[in-house]
mmCIF file of C-alpha atoms in Angstrom:
data_model
loop_
_atom_site.group_PDB
_atom_site.id
_atom_site.type_symbol
_atom_site.label_atom_id
_atom_site.label_comp_id
_atom_site.label_asym_id
_atom_site.label_seq_id
_atom_site.Cartn_x
_atom_site.Cartn_y
_atom_site.Cartn_z
ATOM 1 C CA MET A 18 -21.384 27.213 54.113
ATOM 2 C CA ALA A 19 -24.906 28.717 53.707
ATOM 3 C CA GLY A 20 -26.040 31.480 51.418
ATOM 4 C CA VAL A 21 -27.879 34.527 51.945
ATOM 5 C CA VAL A 22 -30.417 35.973 49.353
ATOM 6 C CA HIS A 23 -29.804 39.537 48.511
ATOM 7 C CA VAL A 24 -32.059 40.132 45.860
ATOM 8 C CA ASP A 25 -35.285 38.433 45.278
ATOM 9 C CA GLU A 26 -37.568 40.111 42.992
ATOM 10 C CA MET A 27 -39.986 39.472 40.017
ATOM 11 C CA PHE A 28 -39.408 40.859 36.432
ATOM 12 C CA THR A 29 -40.620 40.472 33.162
ATOM 13 C CA VAL A 30 -37.831 39.451 30.331
ATOM 14 C CA GLY A 31 -37.023 42.534 28.459
ATOM 15 C CA GLU A 32 -36.911 45.159 31.193
ATOM 16 C CA ALA A 33 -34.673 44.349 34.220
ATOM 17 C CA PHE A 34 -31.867 45.883 35.967
ATOM 18 C CA PHE A 35 -30.782 44.480 39.525
ATOM 19 C CA ALA A 36 -27.763 45.386 41.293
ATOM 20 C CA SER A 37 -26.056 43.749 44.580
ATOM 21 C CA PRO A 38 -23.040 44.405 46.482
ATOM 22 C CA SER A 39 -21.143 41.556 48.248
ATOM 23 C CA PRO A 40 -21.480 41.652 51.660
ATOM 24 C CA SER A 41 -17.549 42.133 52.022
ATOM 25 C CA GLY A 42 -18.120 45.451 50.236
ATOM 26 C CA GLU A 43 -15.273 45.196 47.622
ATOM 27 C CA TRP A 44 -17.131 44.257 44.689
ATOM 28 C CA GLY A 45 -20.791 43.290 43.441
ATOM 29 C CA VAL A 46 -22.992 41.987 40.574
ATOM 30 C CA VAL A 47 -25.521 43.603 38.406
ATOM 31 C CA PHE A 48 -28.242 41.707 36.223
ATOM 32 C CA GLU A 49 -29.436 43.777 33.087
ATOM 33 C CA ASP A 50 -31.850 42.670 30.302
ATOM 34 C CA ASP A 51 -31.641 45.217 28.004
ATOM 35 C CA GLY A 52 -34.642 43.860 25.779
ATOM 36 C CA ASP A 53 -32.298 41.680 23.623
ATOM 37 C CA THR A 54 -30.041 39.839 26.249
ATOM 38 C CA GLY A 55 -29.721 39.103 29.742
ATOM 39 C CA TYR A 56 -26.219 39.421 31.241
ATOM 40 C CA LEU A 57 -25.000 39.403 34.909
ATOM 41 C CA TYR A 58 -21.779 41.628 35.088
ATOM 42 C CA ALA A 59 -19.242 41.538 38.063
ATOM 43 C CA THR A 60 -18.095 44.899 39.194
ATOM 44 C CA LYS A 61 -15.911 46.496 41.422
ATOM 45 C CA TRP A 62 -18.174 48.480 43.715
ATOM 46 C CA ASN A 63 -17.746 52.212 44.154
ATOM 47 C CA HIS A 64 -18.632 53.414 47.700
ATOM 48 C CA ALA A 65 -18.012 57.020 47.097
ATOM 49 C CA GLY A 66 -20.850 59.445 46.766
ATOM 50 C CA ALA A 67 -24.281 57.377 46.105
ATOM 51 C CA GLY A 68 -22.186 54.419 45.814
ATOM 52 C CA GLY A 69 -23.126 51.362 43.582
ATOM 53 C CA PRO A 70 -21.514 49.373 40.251
ATOM 54 C CA ALA A 71 -18.342 50.658 38.881
ATOM 55 C CA ALA A 72 -15.888 49.117 36.879
ATOM 56 C CA PRO A 73 -17.058 46.027 34.882
ATOM 57 C CA MET A 74 -14.552 43.000 35.866
ATOM 58 C CA ASP A 75 -16.329 40.492 33.675
ATOM 59 C CA ALA A 76 -19.691 39.571 32.158
ATOM 60 C CA LEU A 77 -21.628 35.999 31.665
ATOM 61 C CA HIS A 78 -24.540 35.692 29.100
ATOM 62 C CA ILE A 79 -27.715 34.172 30.657
ATOM 63 C CA TYR A 80 -30.261 34.470 27.583
ATOM 64 C CA ASN A 81 -31.341 35.962 24.464
ATOM 65 C CA ALA A 82 -34.925 37.565 25.272
ATOM 66 C CA ALA A 83 -36.270 36.237 21.774
ATOM 67 C CA ASN A 84 -35.444 32.533 22.974
ATOM 68 C CA VAL A 85 -36.895 32.665 26.214
ATOM 69 C CA THR A 86 -40.047 30.306 26.818
ATOM 70 C CA ASP A 87 -43.031 32.272 28.405
ATOM 71 C CA ARG A 88 -41.145 35.432 28.492
ATOM 72 C CA ALA A 89 -44.401 37.490 28.667
ATOM 73 C CA LYS A 90 -44.969 35.667 32.269
ATOM 74 C CA PRO A 91 -43.145 37.268 35.489
ATOM 75 C CA SER A 92 -39.930 35.446 36.499
ATOM 76 C CA ARG A 93 -38.289 35.456 39.772
ATOM 77 C CA LEU A 94 -34.656 36.578 40.030
ATOM 78 C CA GLN A 95 -32.416 35.798 42.943
ATOM 79 C CA LEU A 96 -29.215 37.023 43.851
ATOM 80 C CA VAL A 97 -27.532 34.439 46.468
ATOM 81 C CA TRP A 98 -24.242 35.381 48.158
ATOM 82 C CA THR A 99 -22.060 33.162 50.249
ATOM 83 C CA GLU A 100 -21.897 34.397 53.789
ATOM 84 C CA THR A 101 -18.077 35.587 53.259
ATOM 85 C CA GLY A 102 -19.279 37.385 50.132
ATOM 86 C CA SER A 103 -16.853 35.791 47.942
ATOM 87 C CA ALA A 104 -19.222 34.318 45.522
ATOM 88 C CA VAL A 105 -22.850 35.060 44.177
ATOM 89 C CA ALA A 106 -25.262 32.974 42.202
ATOM 90 C CA LEU A 107 -27.849 33.928 39.891
ATOM 91 C CA LEU A 108 -31.032 32.025 40.021
ATOM 92 C CA LEU A 109 -34.077 32.504 37.801
ATOM 93 C CA ASN A 110 -37.164 30.802 38.917
ATOM 94 C CA GLY A 111 -35.403 28.662 41.224
ATOM 95 C CA TYR A 112 -33.037 27.574 38.490
ATOM 96 C CA LEU A 113 -29.351 28.147 38.656
ATOM 97 C CA HIS A 114 -27.798 30.086 35.713
ATOM 98 C CA ALA A 115 -24.510 31.418 36.599
ATOM 99 C CA ILE A 116 -21.913 31.793 39.317
ATOM 100 C CA PHE A 117 -19.097 34.324 40.098
ATOM 101 C CA ASP A 118 -16.587 33.133 42.582
ATOM 102 C CA LEU A 119 -13.963 35.635 43.391
ATOM 103 C CA GLY A 120 -12.532 33.592 46.248
ATOM 104 C CA GLN A 121 -11.854 30.793 43.764
ATOM 105 C CA ALA A 122 -11.016 33.270 40.955
ATOM 106 C CA ARG A 123 -13.722 31.291 38.687
ATOM 107 C CA CYS A 124 -16.852 31.901 37.033
ATOM 108 C CA PHE A 125 -19.729 29.911 35.313
ATOM 109 C CA CYS A 126 -22.583 30.089 33.085
ATOM 110 C CA ARG A 127 -24.746 27.634 31.335
ATOM 111 C CA ASN A 128 -23.422 28.452 27.811
ATOM 112 C CA ASN A 129 -19.966 29.506 28.886
ATOM 113 C CA PHE A 130 -20.129 32.858 26.759
ATOM 114 C CA PRO A 131 -18.686 34.999 26.354
ATOM 115 C CA PRO A 132 -14.870 34.146 26.652
ATOM 116 C CA PRO A 133 -13.454 36.048 29.419
ATOM 117 C CA ASN A 134 -11.627 39.229 28.730
ATOM 118 C CA GLY A 135 -7.875 39.584 29.167
ATOM 119 C CA ARG A 136 -8.158 41.389 32.490
ATOM 120 C CA SER A 137 -10.691 39.239 34.372
ATOM 121 C CA PRO A 138 -9.764 38.006 37.666
ATOM 122 C CA PHE A 139 -12.217 34.968 36.673
ATOM 123 C CA ARG A 140 -11.249 31.691 34.674
ATOM 124 C CA ARG A 141 -13.454 29.638 32.901
ATOM 125 C CA ASP A 142 -11.601 26.415 32.508
ATOM 126 C CA GLU A 143 -14.332 24.124 34.231
ATOM 127 C CA ALA A 144 -17.360 22.507 32.908
ATOM 128 C CA TRP A 145 -20.775 23.630 34.122
ATOM 129 C CA ASP A 146 -21.669 21.511 37.273
ATOM 130 C CA PRO A 147 -25.360 21.653 38.658
ATOM 131 C CA GLY A 148 -23.745 20.882 41.790
ATOM 132 C CA LEU A 149 -22.114 24.298 41.997
ATOM 133 C CA MET A 150 -25.239 25.575 43.976
ATOM 134 C CA GLU A 151 -24.252 23.487 46.696
ATOM 135 C CA GLN A 152 -22.135 26.136 48.471
ATOM 136 C CA PHE A 153 -24.990 28.387 48.436
ATOM 137 C CA ARG A 154 -27.906 26.658 49.825
ATOM 138 C CA PRO A 155 -30.140 29.900 50.331
ATOM 139 C CA ARG A 156 -31.758 31.234 53.291
ATOM 140 C CA LYS A 157 -33.450 34.530 53.877
ATOM 141 C CA SER A 158 -31.496 37.477 55.164
ATOM 142 C CA GLY A 159 -32.758 39.381 57.913
#
């Protein structure tokens, strides 16, 4: 199954907000760096009015800004969806950091933090596996 790059942007650690709806339209993700931490959020997607992210479903910790090596250098962020829109991967500088997979009801990040909340549709019962990226094999959209 091929992946489609929906977001491909440069940013500086400490100042980032990127949102991307699933190609299926029912949910999406938001990457936010508030200056202290970087998180990837799975959200319900609001299609009313201006549209965009709505209720959060779960969150994955990506980094603490103070611990990022070369944080002053621009970084490349990519959000890669499966063609069906059931799963999304976050890559930073070409390196896989997190996956939300609604189709398989699971999510992964490198540090497995924070624990899932009780209402999350995702489980975290599997170990991090670099081979998880295989389902995405990015290709440019367009």
